[in-house]
XYZ file of C-alpha atoms in Angstrom:
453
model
C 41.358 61.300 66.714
C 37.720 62.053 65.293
C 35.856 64.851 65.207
C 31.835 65.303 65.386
C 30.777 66.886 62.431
C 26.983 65.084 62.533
C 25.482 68.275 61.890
C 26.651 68.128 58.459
C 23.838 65.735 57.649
C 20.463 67.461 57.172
C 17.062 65.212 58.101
C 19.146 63.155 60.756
C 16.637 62.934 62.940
C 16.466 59.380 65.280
C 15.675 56.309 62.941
C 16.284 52.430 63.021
C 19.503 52.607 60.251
C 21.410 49.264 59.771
C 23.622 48.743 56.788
C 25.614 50.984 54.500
C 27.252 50.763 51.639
C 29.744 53.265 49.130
C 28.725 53.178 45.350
C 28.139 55.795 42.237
C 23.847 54.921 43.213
C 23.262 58.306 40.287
C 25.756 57.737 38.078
C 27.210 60.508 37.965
C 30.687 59.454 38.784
C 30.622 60.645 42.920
C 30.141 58.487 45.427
C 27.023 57.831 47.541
C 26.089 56.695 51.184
C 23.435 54.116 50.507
C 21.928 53.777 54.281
C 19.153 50.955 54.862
C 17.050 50.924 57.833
C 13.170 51.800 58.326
C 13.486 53.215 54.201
C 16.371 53.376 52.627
C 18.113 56.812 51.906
C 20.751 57.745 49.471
C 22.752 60.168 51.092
C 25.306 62.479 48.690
C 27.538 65.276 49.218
C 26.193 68.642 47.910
C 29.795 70.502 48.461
C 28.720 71.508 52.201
C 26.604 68.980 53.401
C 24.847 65.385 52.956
C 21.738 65.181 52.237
C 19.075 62.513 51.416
C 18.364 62.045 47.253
C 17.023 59.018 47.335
C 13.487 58.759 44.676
C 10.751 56.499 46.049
C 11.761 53.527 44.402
C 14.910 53.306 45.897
C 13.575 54.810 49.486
C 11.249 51.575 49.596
C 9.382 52.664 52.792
C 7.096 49.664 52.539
C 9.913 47.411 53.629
C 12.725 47.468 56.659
C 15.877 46.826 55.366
C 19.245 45.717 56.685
C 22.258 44.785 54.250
C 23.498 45.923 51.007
C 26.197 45.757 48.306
C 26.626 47.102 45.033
C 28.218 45.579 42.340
C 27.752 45.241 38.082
C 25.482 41.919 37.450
C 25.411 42.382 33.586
C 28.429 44.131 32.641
C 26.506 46.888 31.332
C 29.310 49.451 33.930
C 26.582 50.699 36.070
C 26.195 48.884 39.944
C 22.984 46.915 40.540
C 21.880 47.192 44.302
C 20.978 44.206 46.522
C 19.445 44.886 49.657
C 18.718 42.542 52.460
C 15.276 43.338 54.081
C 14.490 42.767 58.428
C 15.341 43.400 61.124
C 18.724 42.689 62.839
C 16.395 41.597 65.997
C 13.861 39.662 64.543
C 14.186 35.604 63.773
C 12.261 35.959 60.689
C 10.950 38.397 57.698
C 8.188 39.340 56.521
C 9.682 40.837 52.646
C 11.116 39.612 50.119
C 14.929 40.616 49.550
C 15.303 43.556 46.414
C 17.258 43.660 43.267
C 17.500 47.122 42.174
C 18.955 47.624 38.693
C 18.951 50.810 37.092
C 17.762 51.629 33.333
C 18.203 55.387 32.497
C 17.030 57.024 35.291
C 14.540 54.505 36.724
C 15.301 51.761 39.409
C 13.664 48.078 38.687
C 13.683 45.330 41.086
C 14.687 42.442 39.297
C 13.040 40.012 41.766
C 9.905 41.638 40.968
C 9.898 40.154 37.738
C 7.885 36.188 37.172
C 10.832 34.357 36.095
C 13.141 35.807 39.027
C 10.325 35.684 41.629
C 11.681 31.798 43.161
C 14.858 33.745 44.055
C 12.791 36.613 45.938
C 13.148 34.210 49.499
C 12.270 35.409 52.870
C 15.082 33.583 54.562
C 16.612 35.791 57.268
C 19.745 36.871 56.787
C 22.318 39.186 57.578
C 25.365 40.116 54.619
C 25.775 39.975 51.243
C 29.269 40.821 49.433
C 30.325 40.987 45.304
C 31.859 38.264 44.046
C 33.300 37.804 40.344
C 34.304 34.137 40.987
C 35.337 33.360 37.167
C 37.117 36.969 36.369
C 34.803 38.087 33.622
C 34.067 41.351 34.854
C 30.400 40.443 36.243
C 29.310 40.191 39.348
C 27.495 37.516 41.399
C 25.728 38.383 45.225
C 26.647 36.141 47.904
C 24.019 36.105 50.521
C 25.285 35.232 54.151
C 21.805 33.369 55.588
C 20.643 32.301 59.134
C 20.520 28.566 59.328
C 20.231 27.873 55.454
C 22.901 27.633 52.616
C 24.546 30.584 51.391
C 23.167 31.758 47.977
C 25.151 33.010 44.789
C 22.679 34.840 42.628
C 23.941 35.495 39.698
C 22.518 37.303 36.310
C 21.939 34.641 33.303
C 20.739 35.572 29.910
C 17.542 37.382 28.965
C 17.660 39.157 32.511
C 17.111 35.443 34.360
C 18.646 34.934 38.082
C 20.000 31.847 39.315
C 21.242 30.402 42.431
C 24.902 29.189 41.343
C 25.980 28.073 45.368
C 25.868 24.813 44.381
C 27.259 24.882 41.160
C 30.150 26.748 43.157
C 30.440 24.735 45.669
C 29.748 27.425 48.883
C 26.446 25.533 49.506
C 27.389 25.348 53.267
C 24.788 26.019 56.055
C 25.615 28.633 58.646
C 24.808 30.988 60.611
C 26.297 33.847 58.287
C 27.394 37.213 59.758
C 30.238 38.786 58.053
C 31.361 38.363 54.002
C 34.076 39.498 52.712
C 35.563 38.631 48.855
C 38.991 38.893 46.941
C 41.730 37.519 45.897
C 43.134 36.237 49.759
C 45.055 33.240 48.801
C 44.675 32.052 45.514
C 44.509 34.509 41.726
C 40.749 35.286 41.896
C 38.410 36.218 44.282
C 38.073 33.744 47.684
C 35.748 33.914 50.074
C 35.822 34.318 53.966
C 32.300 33.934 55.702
C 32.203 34.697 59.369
C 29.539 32.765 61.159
C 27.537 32.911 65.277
C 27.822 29.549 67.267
C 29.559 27.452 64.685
C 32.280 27.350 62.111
C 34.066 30.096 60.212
C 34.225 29.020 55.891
C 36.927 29.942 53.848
C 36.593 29.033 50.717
C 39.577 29.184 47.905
C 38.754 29.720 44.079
C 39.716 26.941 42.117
C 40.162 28.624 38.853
C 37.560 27.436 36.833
C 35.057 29.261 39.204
C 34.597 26.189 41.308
C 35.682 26.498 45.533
C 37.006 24.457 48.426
C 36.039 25.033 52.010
C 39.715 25.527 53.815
C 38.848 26.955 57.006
C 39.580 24.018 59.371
C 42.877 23.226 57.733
C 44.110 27.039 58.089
C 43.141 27.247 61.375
C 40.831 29.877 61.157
C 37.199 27.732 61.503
C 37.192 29.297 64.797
C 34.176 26.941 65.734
C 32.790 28.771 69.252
C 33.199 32.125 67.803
C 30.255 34.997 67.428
C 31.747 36.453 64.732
C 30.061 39.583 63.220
C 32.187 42.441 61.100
C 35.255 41.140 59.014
C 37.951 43.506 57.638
C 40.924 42.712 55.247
C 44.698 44.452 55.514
C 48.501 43.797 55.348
C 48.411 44.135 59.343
C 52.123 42.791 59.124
C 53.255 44.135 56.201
C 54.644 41.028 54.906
C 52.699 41.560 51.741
C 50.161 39.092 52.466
C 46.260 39.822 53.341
C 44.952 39.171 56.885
C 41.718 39.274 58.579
C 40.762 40.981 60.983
C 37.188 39.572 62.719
C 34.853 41.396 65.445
C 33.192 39.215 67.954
C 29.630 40.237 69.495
C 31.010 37.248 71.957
C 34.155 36.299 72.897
C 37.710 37.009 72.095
C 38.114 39.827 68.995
C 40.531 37.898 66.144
C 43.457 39.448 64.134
C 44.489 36.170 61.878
C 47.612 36.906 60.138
C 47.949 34.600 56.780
C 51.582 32.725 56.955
C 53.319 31.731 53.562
C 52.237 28.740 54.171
C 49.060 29.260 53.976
C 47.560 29.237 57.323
C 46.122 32.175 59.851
C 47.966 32.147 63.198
C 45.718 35.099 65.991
C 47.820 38.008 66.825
C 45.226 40.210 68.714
C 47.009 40.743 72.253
C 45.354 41.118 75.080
C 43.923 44.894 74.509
C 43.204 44.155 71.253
C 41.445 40.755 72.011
C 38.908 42.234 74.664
C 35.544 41.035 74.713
C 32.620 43.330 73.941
C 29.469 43.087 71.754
C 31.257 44.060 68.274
C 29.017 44.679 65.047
C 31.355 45.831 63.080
C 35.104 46.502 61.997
C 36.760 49.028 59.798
C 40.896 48.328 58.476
C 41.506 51.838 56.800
C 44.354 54.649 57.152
C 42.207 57.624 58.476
C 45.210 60.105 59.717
C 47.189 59.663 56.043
C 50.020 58.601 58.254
C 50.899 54.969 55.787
C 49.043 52.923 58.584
C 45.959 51.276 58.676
C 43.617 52.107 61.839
C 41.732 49.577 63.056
C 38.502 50.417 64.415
C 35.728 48.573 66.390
C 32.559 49.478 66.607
C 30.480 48.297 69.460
C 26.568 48.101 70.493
C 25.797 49.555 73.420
C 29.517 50.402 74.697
C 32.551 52.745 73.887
C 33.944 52.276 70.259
C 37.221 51.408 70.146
C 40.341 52.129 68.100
C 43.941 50.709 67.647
C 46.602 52.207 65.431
C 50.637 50.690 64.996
C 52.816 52.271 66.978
C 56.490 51.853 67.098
C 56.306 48.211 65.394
C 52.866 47.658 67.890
C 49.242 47.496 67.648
C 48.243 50.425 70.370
C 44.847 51.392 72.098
C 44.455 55.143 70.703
C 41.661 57.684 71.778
C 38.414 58.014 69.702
C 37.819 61.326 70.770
C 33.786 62.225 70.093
C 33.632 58.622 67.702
C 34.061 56.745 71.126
C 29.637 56.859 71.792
C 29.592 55.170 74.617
C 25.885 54.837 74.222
C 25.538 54.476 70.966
C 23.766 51.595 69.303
C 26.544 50.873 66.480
C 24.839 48.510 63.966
C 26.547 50.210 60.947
C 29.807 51.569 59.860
C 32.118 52.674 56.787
C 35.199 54.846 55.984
C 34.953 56.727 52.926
C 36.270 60.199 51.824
C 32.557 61.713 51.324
C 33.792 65.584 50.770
C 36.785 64.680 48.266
C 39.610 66.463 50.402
C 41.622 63.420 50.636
C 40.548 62.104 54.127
C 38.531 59.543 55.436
C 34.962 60.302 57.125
C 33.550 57.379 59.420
C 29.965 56.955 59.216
C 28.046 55.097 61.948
C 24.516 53.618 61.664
C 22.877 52.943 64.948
C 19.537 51.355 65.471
C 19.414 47.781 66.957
C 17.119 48.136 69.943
C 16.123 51.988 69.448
C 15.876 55.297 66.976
C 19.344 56.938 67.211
C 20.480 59.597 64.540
C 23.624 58.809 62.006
C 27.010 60.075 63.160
C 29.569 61.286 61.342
C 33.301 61.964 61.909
C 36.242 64.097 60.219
C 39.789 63.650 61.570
C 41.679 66.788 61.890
C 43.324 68.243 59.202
C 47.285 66.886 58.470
C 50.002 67.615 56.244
C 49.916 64.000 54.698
C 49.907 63.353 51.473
C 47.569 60.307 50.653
C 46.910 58.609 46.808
C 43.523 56.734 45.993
C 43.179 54.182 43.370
C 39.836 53.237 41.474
C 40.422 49.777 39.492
C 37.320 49.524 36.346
C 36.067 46.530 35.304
C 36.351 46.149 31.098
C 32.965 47.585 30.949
C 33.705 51.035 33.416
C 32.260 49.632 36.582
C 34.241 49.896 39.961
C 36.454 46.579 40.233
C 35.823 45.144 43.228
C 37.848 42.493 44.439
C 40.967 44.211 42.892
C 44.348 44.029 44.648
C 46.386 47.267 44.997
C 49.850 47.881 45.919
C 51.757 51.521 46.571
C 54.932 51.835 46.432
C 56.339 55.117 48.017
C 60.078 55.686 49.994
C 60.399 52.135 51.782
C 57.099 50.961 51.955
C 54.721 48.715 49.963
C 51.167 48.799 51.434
C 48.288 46.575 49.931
C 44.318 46.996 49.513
C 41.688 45.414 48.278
C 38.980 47.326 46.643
C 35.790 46.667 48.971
C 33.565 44.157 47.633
C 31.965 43.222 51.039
C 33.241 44.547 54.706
C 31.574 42.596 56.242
C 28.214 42.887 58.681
C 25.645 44.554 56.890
C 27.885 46.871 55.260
C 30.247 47.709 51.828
C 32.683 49.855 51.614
C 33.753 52.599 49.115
C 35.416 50.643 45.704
C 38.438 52.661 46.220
C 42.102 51.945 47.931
C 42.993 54.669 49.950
C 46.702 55.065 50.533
C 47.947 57.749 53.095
C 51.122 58.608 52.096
C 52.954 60.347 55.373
C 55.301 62.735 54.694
C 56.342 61.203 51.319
C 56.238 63.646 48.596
C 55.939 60.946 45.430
C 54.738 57.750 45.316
C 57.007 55.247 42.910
C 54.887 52.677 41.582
C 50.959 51.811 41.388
C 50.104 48.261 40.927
C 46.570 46.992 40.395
C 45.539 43.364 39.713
C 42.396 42.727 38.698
C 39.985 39.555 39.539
C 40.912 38.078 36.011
C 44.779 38.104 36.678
C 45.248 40.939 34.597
C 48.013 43.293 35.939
C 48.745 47.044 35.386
C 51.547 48.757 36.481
C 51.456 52.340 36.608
C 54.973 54.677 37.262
C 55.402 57.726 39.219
C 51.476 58.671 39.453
C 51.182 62.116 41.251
C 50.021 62.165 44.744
C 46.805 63.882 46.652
C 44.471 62.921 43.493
C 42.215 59.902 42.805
C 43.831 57.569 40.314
C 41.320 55.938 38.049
C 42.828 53.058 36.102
C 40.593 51.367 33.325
C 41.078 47.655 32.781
C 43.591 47.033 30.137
C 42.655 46.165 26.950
C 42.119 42.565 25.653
């Protein structure tokens, strides 16, 4: 399916690269390839190739780095960046995490500053994700840690961080891997944290910002699990979100979410093969109305499955299958603006490899994607979309942590097939708010502000 097309990145040359994520980093209302690693680099589209415009600040080549997210701490409608620092092999760290926020053109780490400094810890760990557990618009980071709680930072007056976990109630101890946040089974945004050698936590938003931990009566604790990568989709079209969860051990997990409320595992046999997975990617790369599910593996072939004639089916990677590649990294997002999906693979875990990157082959799809704003202009992540077009309703929810290491682009991309008109646009928001937009034309990106009060 997937084309090399690497040597539209200039400077690639072999580097430690871990996590990635998809934000506006400038600004200027494009997208960016944040890419951590041994210094970080920003990488943008020019209009023929990526390249590296990251300033000093951000490139932080004091430090190693391995996770980040994006996401609005002070509803001011520009992303702050959080950004893990280590090393995916090592048991402990010697920096401090960062807190980039951005005023005019200059990037400040907020955990630089004396009041904040008690949050700047050195405990290892591996994810973070955006959460806006209340619906207000701003966003909290929810760090996924090795053997300690998981933390909720969180952006109080006068510029002052604190650690709201507790206050939340997600004060569990794991060994986190994977984060992913939205709306999964209750209004506002849940929480699904994937954890090695113990317990999965899934913990459902109460409504006054307050969670319970679910995962053992929904069946989806998964207690001897490695998990690493999470994705969300509608892998059953039934309208409700499921998880998909990458193993570095042990069987691979598709839970499907029953109306009920609990996950049964549909990953078959082919699906369910072992293999050391970092990370997994639920996203519609061919525009054919289907979600492709793709796993990407350390140290063995990648591996892709796509639904075929009502039935999840093994398909070929073509050049994305690196069968030596060191996958640490990945995300889907349409980097040139034609309407398609590039995949972009980090690699680095256990030796310098470059960054790959993959187009599919050109289609006569149509596709539609949809960019929810927060009240104050930031992406909306968390939000819930739903396309209507001929006989189908497919579902996303706008990336506020993919899991391992990595964020996705705050977009829902919808391929569209051969359908020439899509009916109805949907979007709820993390505060409940819904917005229902009619006949929207196709092969454009739909931006759709938050509704007034």
């Amino acid at each position: 399916m997937f084309l090399d097309c690497t040597d539209l990145m200039t400077g690639n040359e072999p580097r430690a690269s871990h996590g990635m994520a998809v934000a506006d980093v400038d600004g200027d209302g494009r997208l960016e390839i944040l890419v951590t690693g041994d210094g970080n680099r920003v990488l943008k589209w020019d209009g023929t190739r990526l390249t590296d415009t990251a300033d000093a600040v951000l490139a932080d080549a004091t430090r190693p780095s391995l996770a980040v997210a994006a996401a609005d701490l002070d509803g001011d409608g520009r992303e702050e960046l959080y950004i893990v620092t280590g090393d995916p092999a090592a048991g402990t760290k010697e920096f401090a995490d960062r807190l980039f926020a951005c005023f005019g053109t200059r990037w400040f780490d907020l955990l630089s500053q004396s009041e904040n400094t008690t949050f700047a810890t050195r405990i290892p760990a591996r994810s973070v994700a955006a959460m806006d557990r209340s619906g207000t618009g701003r966003y909290g980071f929810v760090i996924a840690c090795e053997g300690q709680p998981l933390r909720l930072l969180e952006l109080q007056r006068h510029g002052r961080l604190a650690d709201m976990a507790e206050d939340a109630g997600i004060d569990l101890i794991g060994q986190g891997r994977g984060l992913v946040a939205l709306p999964l089974m209750s209004a506002r945004m849940d929480l699904f944290a994937a954890n090695e050698g113990g317990p999965n936590f899934l913990f459902r938003n109460l409504g006054d910002g307050s969670f319970e931990e679910i995962a053992g009566e929904r069946g989806i604790a998964d207690s001897r699990s490695a998990a690493r990568g999470v994705a969300v989709l509608d892998a059953d079209g039934d309208g409700l979100l499921d998880l998909l969860v990458g193993h570095a051990e042990g069987p691979q997990r598709l839970w499907l979410q029953r109306s009920g409320g609990g996950f049964v595992d549909a990953a078959d046999g082919d699906m369910s093969l072992p293999g050391p997975v970092r990370n997994v990617i639920a996203a519609d790369f061919d525009n054919d109305g289907y979600e492709e599910l793709f796993f990407n593996l350390h140290g063995a072939p990648n591996r892709l499955f796509g639904w075929r004639n009502e039935r999840w089916v093994e398909l070929d990677l073509g050049d994305a299958a690196e069968p030596k590649g060191l996958g640490c990294g990945a995300v889907a997002a349409d980097i040139d603006g034609d309407g398609r999906l590039e995949l972009l693979i980090s690699h680095g875990e256990g030796a310098a490899q470059p960054l790959s990157l993959y187009r599919t082959a050109p289609n006569g799809n149509h596709w539609l994607r949809v960019q929810p704003l927060t009240p104050a202009g930031a992406p909306a992540r968390g939000a819930i979309v739903t396309c209507t077009a001929g006989d189908r309703r497919q579902k996303r929810a706008v990336c506020a942590g993919s899991g391992y290491l990595c964020q996705g682009e705050p977009v829902a991309h919808f391929g569209l097939g051969g359908a020439a008109s899509v009916e109805q646009v949907e979007v709820r928001w993390p505060d409940g708010i819904i917005a229902i937009i009619d006949a929207p034309p196709i092969n454009q990106v739909l931006t759709v502000p938050h509704p007034p009060e």
